[in-house]
Amino acid sequence: MTILGATCLPQVPPEQLREVARVAQDTGLAELWLWEDCFWGGGMSVASALLAWTDRLHVGVGVFPVPLRNVALAAMETAAVQRMFPGRFTVGVGHGVQDWMGQVGARAASPVTLLSEYLAALRALLRGEPVTTAGRYVTLDDVTLGLPPLAPVPVFSAAAGPRTLEVSGRHADGTILDSGTTPDRTRAALETIDRARAEAGRTGPHQIVVYLEAVTGPDAAARLAALDRGASASVAGDAHAVADAVRFWAGLGADRVILHPAPDDKDPVAFIRFTAEQVQPLLS
């Protein structure tokens, strides 16, 4: 069964997040997702707070930009959050928006190489293994987590182009496709991921996450048309229209469909209520 979630955008002020967390749990939202954009709130601190304010809500971060975070630090923080909130946290990484990475002096000449090295090291560290590696970007000398996770930690990767999709298939436990994906690109992505997994001898589950932009409320169709999204993962209309779109993307292979609001939607609490109270029951 496909899991439905909602996004809390990075632009939501931190002082509003406690209410967001409370409403997400009280309405029975399956998953609340966020991502780490420059230069808004830090993803790990926001995720930790959301988890601490709730006792059932599952929180996903999709994604952390890897050039900003040393892989050992990412492993340390992920392990700590998983131990504090077991089974309630999904972590995703990506190579980041290159212009932003340039602004902070962290732009990699080969983002795909960085992501590949990073994923391999991060997953090994989270398995509690000692890691020594000297790659182009990731260098570790006999590093082992002192407090590794007590259970396996799935690591997801954002991917769009063929080379990044291959990296995700080889190294990640799931792939995150943003709302810019189209049906044809999604089908091609699944083929690329499956081929890379087969070549790497990976046989375990591999989750597919699709971000679906949902424009709701007055003049939803006109507002979506103004955004000029084309055939990308987007929908305008009421709960029934959104539920139909969720079913469509689930039929293409999405294990999780995460709704995110339109840029002009300024009420994160109302959007979460809409997702949990109006759309989610239609998918039961």
Coordinates of C-alpha atoms in Angstrom, one line a residue:
M1 CA 0.0 0.0 0.0
T2 CA 1.3 3.4 -0.9
I3 CA 2.0 5.7 2.1
L4 CA 0.6 9.3 1.9
G5 CA 2.5 12.1 3.5
A6 CA 2.7 15.9 3.6
T7 CA 5.6 18.3 3.4
C8 CA 6.5 21.1 5.8
L9 CA 8.4 23.5 3.7
P10 CA 11.7 24.9 4.9
Q11 CA 10.3 28.5 4.8
V12 CA 7.9 27.7 7.7
P13 CA 9.2 29.7 10.7
P14 CA 10.6 27.5 13.5
E15 CA 8.3 29.0 16.0
Q16 CA 5.3 27.6 14.1
L17 CA 6.6 24.0 14.0
R18 CA 5.3 22.8 17.3
E19 CA 1.7 23.5 16.1
V20 CA 2.6 21.8 12.8
A21 CA 3.8 18.7 14.7
R22 CA 0.8 18.6 17.0
V23 CA -1.7 18.9 14.1
A24 CA 0.1 16.3 12.0
Q25 CA -0.1 13.8 14.9
D26 CA -3.6 14.6 16.0
T27 CA -5.0 14.3 12.5
G28 CA -3.3 10.9 12.0
L29 CA -1.0 12.0 9.2
A30 CA 1.1 9.0 8.2
E31 CA 4.3 10.9 7.5
L32 CA 5.5 14.5 7.7
W33 CA 8.5 15.3 5.4
L34 CA 10.8 18.3 5.2
W35 CA 14.0 19.1 3.4
E36 CA 17.0 21.2 4.0
D37 CA 17.2 24.2 1.7
C38 CA 19.8 26.9 2.0
F39 CA 19.5 29.1 4.0
W40 CA 16.5 28.2 6.1
G41 CA 16.2 26.0 9.2
G42 CA 18.6 23.1 9.7
G43 CA 17.0 19.8 8.7
M44 CA 18.3 17.7 11.6
S45 CA 17.4 20.2 14.3
V46 CA 13.9 20.6 12.8
A47 CA 13.4 16.8 12.4
S48 CA 14.5 16.2 16.0
A49 CA 12.1 18.8 17.4
L50 CA 9.2 17.4 15.4
L51 CA 9.9 14.0 16.7
A52 CA 10.4 15.2 20.3
W53 CA 7.0 17.0 20.2
T54 CA 5.2 13.8 19.1
D55 CA 5.2 10.1 20.0
R56 CA 3.7 8.5 16.9
L57 CA 4.5 10.7 13.9
H58 CA 7.0 9.5 11.3
V59 CA 9.3 12.2 10.0
G60 CA 11.3 12.1 6.8
V61 CA 14.0 14.5 5.6
G62 CA 14.4 14.4 1.8
V63 CA 17.0 15.7 1.5
F64 CA 20.1 16.8 3.2
P65 CA 22.7 18.3 0.7
V66 CA 25.8 16.2 1.2
P67 CA 28.4 18.9 0.4
L68 CA 27.3 20.8 3.6
R69 CA 27.7 17.8 5.9
N70 CA 30.8 15.8 6.7
V71 CA 29.7 12.2 6.3
A72 CA 30.9 11.2 9.8
L73 CA 28.8 14.0 11.3
A74 CA 25.8 13.0 9.2
A75 CA 26.2 9.4 10.5
M76 CA 26.5 10.6 14.1
E77 CA 23.4 12.7 14.0
T78 CA 21.4 10.1 12.1
A79 CA 22.3 7.4 14.6
A80 CA 21.4 9.6 17.5
V81 CA 18.0 10.5 16.1
Q82 CA 17.3 6.9 15.3
R83 CA 18.2 5.7 18.8
M84 CA 16.0 8.4 20.4
F85 CA 13.1 7.9 18.1
P86 CA 13.3 4.3 16.8
G87 CA 11.4 3.5 13.6
R88 CA 10.1 7.1 13.2
F89 CA 12.8 8.7 11.0
T90 CA 13.7 8.5 7.4
V91 CA 16.9 10.2 6.2
G92 CA 17.6 11.1 2.6
V93 CA 20.6 12.8 1.0
G94 CA 21.3 14.5 -2.3
H95 CA 24.1 16.3 -4.0
G96 CA 22.5 19.7 -3.4
V97 CA 21.6 22.7 -5.6
Q98 CA 24.9 23.6 -7.1
D99 CA 24.5 27.4 -7.0
W100 CA 23.8 27.2 -3.2
M101 CA 26.8 24.9 -2.7
G102 CA 28.9 27.5 -4.5
Q103 CA 27.7 30.2 -2.2
V104 CA 29.1 28.4 0.8
G105 CA 32.3 27.2 -0.9
A106 CA 31.2 23.6 -1.0
R107 CA 30.5 23.0 -4.7
A108 CA 32.0 19.8 -6.0
A109 CA 33.4 19.5 -9.4
S110 CA 31.7 16.1 -9.7
P111 CA 28.5 16.0 -7.6
V112 CA 27.7 12.4 -8.7
T113 CA 31.1 11.1 -7.5
L114 CA 30.6 12.9 -4.2
L115 CA 27.2 11.4 -3.7
S116 CA 28.4 7.9 -4.6
E117 CA 31.3 8.0 -2.1
Y118 CA 29.1 9.6 0.5
L119 CA 26.3 7.0 0.3
A120 CA 28.7 4.1 0.5
A121 CA 30.4 5.5 3.6
L122 CA 27.3 6.7 5.3
R123 CA 25.5 3.3 5.0
A124 CA 28.6 1.5 6.2
L125 CA 29.0 3.8 9.2
L126 CA 25.3 3.3 10.1
R127 CA 25.8 -0.4 10.0
G128 CA 28.4 0.1 12.8
E129 CA 31.3 -0.9 10.6
P130 CA 34.8 0.6 10.8
V131 CA 35.3 2.6 7.7
T132 CA 38.6 3.5 6.0
T133 CA 38.3 5.1 2.6
A134 CA 40.3 7.6 0.5
G135 CA 38.1 8.8 -2.3
R136 CA 38.0 11.9 -4.3
Y137 CA 35.8 13.7 -1.8
V138 CA 35.2 11.3 1.2
T139 CA 38.2 10.5 3.4
L140 CA 37.8 8.4 6.6
D141 CA 40.6 6.8 8.6
D142 CA 39.4 3.9 10.7
V143 CA 36.1 5.7 11.7
T144 CA 33.5 3.8 13.7
L145 CA 30.4 5.2 15.4
G146 CA 30.6 4.9 19.2
L147 CA 26.8 4.7 19.4
P148 CA 25.6 3.1 16.1
P149 CA 21.9 2.6 15.4
L150 CA 20.3 -0.3 17.3
A151 CA 18.4 -1.3 14.1
P152 CA 19.0 -1.0 10.4
V153 CA 18.7 2.6 9.1
P154 CA 17.4 3.0 5.5
V155 CA 19.2 5.8 3.6
F156 CA 17.4 7.3 0.6
S157 CA 18.9 9.4 -2.2
A158 CA 17.4 12.1 -4.3
A159 CA 18.0 11.5 -8.0
A160 CA 16.9 12.8 -11.4
G161 CA 19.5 12.2 -14.1
P162 CA 20.6 8.8 -15.3
R163 CA 24.0 8.8 -13.5
T164 CA 22.5 9.9 -10.2
L165 CA 19.7 7.3 -10.5
E166 CA 22.4 4.6 -11.1
V167 CA 24.2 5.8 -7.9
S168 CA 20.9 5.6 -6.0
G169 CA 20.2 2.1 -7.3
R170 CA 23.7 0.9 -6.3
H171 CA 24.0 2.5 -2.9
A172 CA 20.7 3.8 -1.5
D173 CA 17.7 2.0 0.1
G174 CA 15.3 4.3 -1.7
T175 CA 15.0 7.0 -4.3
I176 CA 13.3 10.4 -4.0
L177 CA 11.9 11.8 -7.2
D178 CA 10.9 15.5 -6.9
S179 CA 7.8 17.1 -8.3
G180 CA 9.6 17.9 -11.5
T181 CA 9.4 14.3 -12.6
T182 CA 6.9 13.2 -15.3
P183 CA 5.3 9.8 -15.9
D184 CA 7.8 9.0 -18.7
R185 CA 10.7 10.1 -16.6
T186 CA 9.5 8.0 -13.6
R187 CA 9.2 4.9 -15.7
A188 CA 12.7 5.4 -17.1
A189 CA 14.0 6.1 -13.6
L190 CA 12.6 2.8 -12.3
E191 CA 14.3 0.9 -15.2
T192 CA 17.6 2.6 -14.5
I193 CA 17.4 1.9 -10.7
D194 CA 16.5 -1.7 -11.3
R195 CA 19.3 -2.2 -13.7
A196 CA 21.8 -0.6 -11.3
R197 CA 20.6 -2.7 -8.4
A198 CA 20.9 -5.9 -10.4
E199 CA 24.4 -5.0 -11.5
A200 CA 25.4 -4.3 -7.9
G201 CA 23.8 -7.6 -6.7
R202 CA 21.3 -5.8 -4.5
T203 CA 18.1 -7.7 -3.8
G204 CA 16.5 -6.0 -0.8
P205 CA 13.6 -3.6 -1.0
H206 CA 14.1 -0.2 -2.6
Q207 CA 11.4 2.4 -1.9
I208 CA 10.3 5.1 -4.4
V209 CA 9.2 8.4 -3.0
V210 CA 7.4 10.9 -5.3
Y211 CA 6.8 14.5 -4.3
L212 CA 3.4 15.6 -5.7
E213 CA 2.6 19.3 -5.8
A214 CA -1.0 19.7 -4.7
V215 CA -2.7 23.0 -5.4
T216 CA -6.0 23.3 -3.5
G217 CA -8.6 25.9 -2.6
P218 CA -10.1 28.7 -4.7
D219 CA -8.9 28.9 -8.4
A220 CA -6.7 25.9 -7.9
A221 CA -6.6 25.0 -11.6
A222 CA -5.8 28.6 -12.6
R223 CA -3.0 28.8 -10.0
L224 CA -1.5 25.5 -11.2
A225 CA -1.7 26.6 -14.8
A226 CA 0.2 29.8 -13.9
L227 CA 3.0 27.7 -12.5
D228 CA 3.4 26.0 -15.9
R229 CA 4.3 22.6 -14.5
G230 CA 3.4 20.7 -17.7
A231 CA 3.3 16.9 -17.2
S232 CA 5.2 17.0 -13.9
A233 CA 4.0 15.6 -10.7
S234 CA 1.3 18.1 -9.8
V235 CA -2.4 18.3 -9.4
A236 CA -5.1 20.9 -8.8
G237 CA -8.5 20.5 -7.2
D238 CA -10.3 19.0 -4.3
A239 CA -9.5 16.0 -2.2
H240 CA -10.9 13.6 -4.7
A241 CA -8.8 15.0 -7.5
V242 CA -5.7 14.8 -5.3
A243 CA -6.5 11.2 -4.2
D244 CA -6.9 10.2 -7.9
A245 CA -3.4 11.7 -8.6
V246 CA -1.9 9.8 -5.7
R247 CA -3.4 6.6 -7.1
F248 CA -1.9 7.4 -10.5
W249 CA 1.6 7.9 -9.2
A250 CA 1.2 4.8 -7.0
G251 CA 0.3 2.9 -10.1
L252 CA 3.6 4.0 -11.7
G253 CA 5.5 2.5 -8.8
A254 CA 5.6 5.1 -6.0
D255 CA 5.7 3.5 -2.5
R256 CA 5.3 6.9 -0.8
V257 CA 3.6 9.9 -2.3
I258 CA 4.4 13.1 -0.4
L259 CA 2.1 16.1 -1.1
H260 CA 3.7 19.5 -1.0
P261 CA 1.8 22.8 -1.2
A262 CA 2.0 25.4 -3.9
P263 CA 4.4 28.3 -3.5
D264 CA 1.5 30.7 -2.7
D265 CA 0.1 28.4 0.0
K266 CA 1.0 30.1 3.3
D267 CA -0.9 27.9 5.8
P268 CA 1.0 24.7 6.6
V269 CA -1.5 23.6 9.2
A270 CA -4.4 23.8 6.9
F271 CA -2.5 21.8 4.2
I272 CA -1.7 19.1 6.7
R273 CA -5.3 18.9 7.8
F274 CA -6.4 18.7 4.1
T275 CA -4.0 15.8 3.5
A276 CA -4.8 13.8 6.6
E277 CA -8.5 14.5 7.0
Q278 CA -9.7 14.8 3.4
V279 CA -7.3 13.0 1.1
Q280 CA -6.0 10.1 3.4
P281 CA -9.4 8.6 4.1
L282 CA -10.1 8.3 0.3
L283 CA -7.1 6.1 0.0
S284 CA -7.9 3.7 2.8

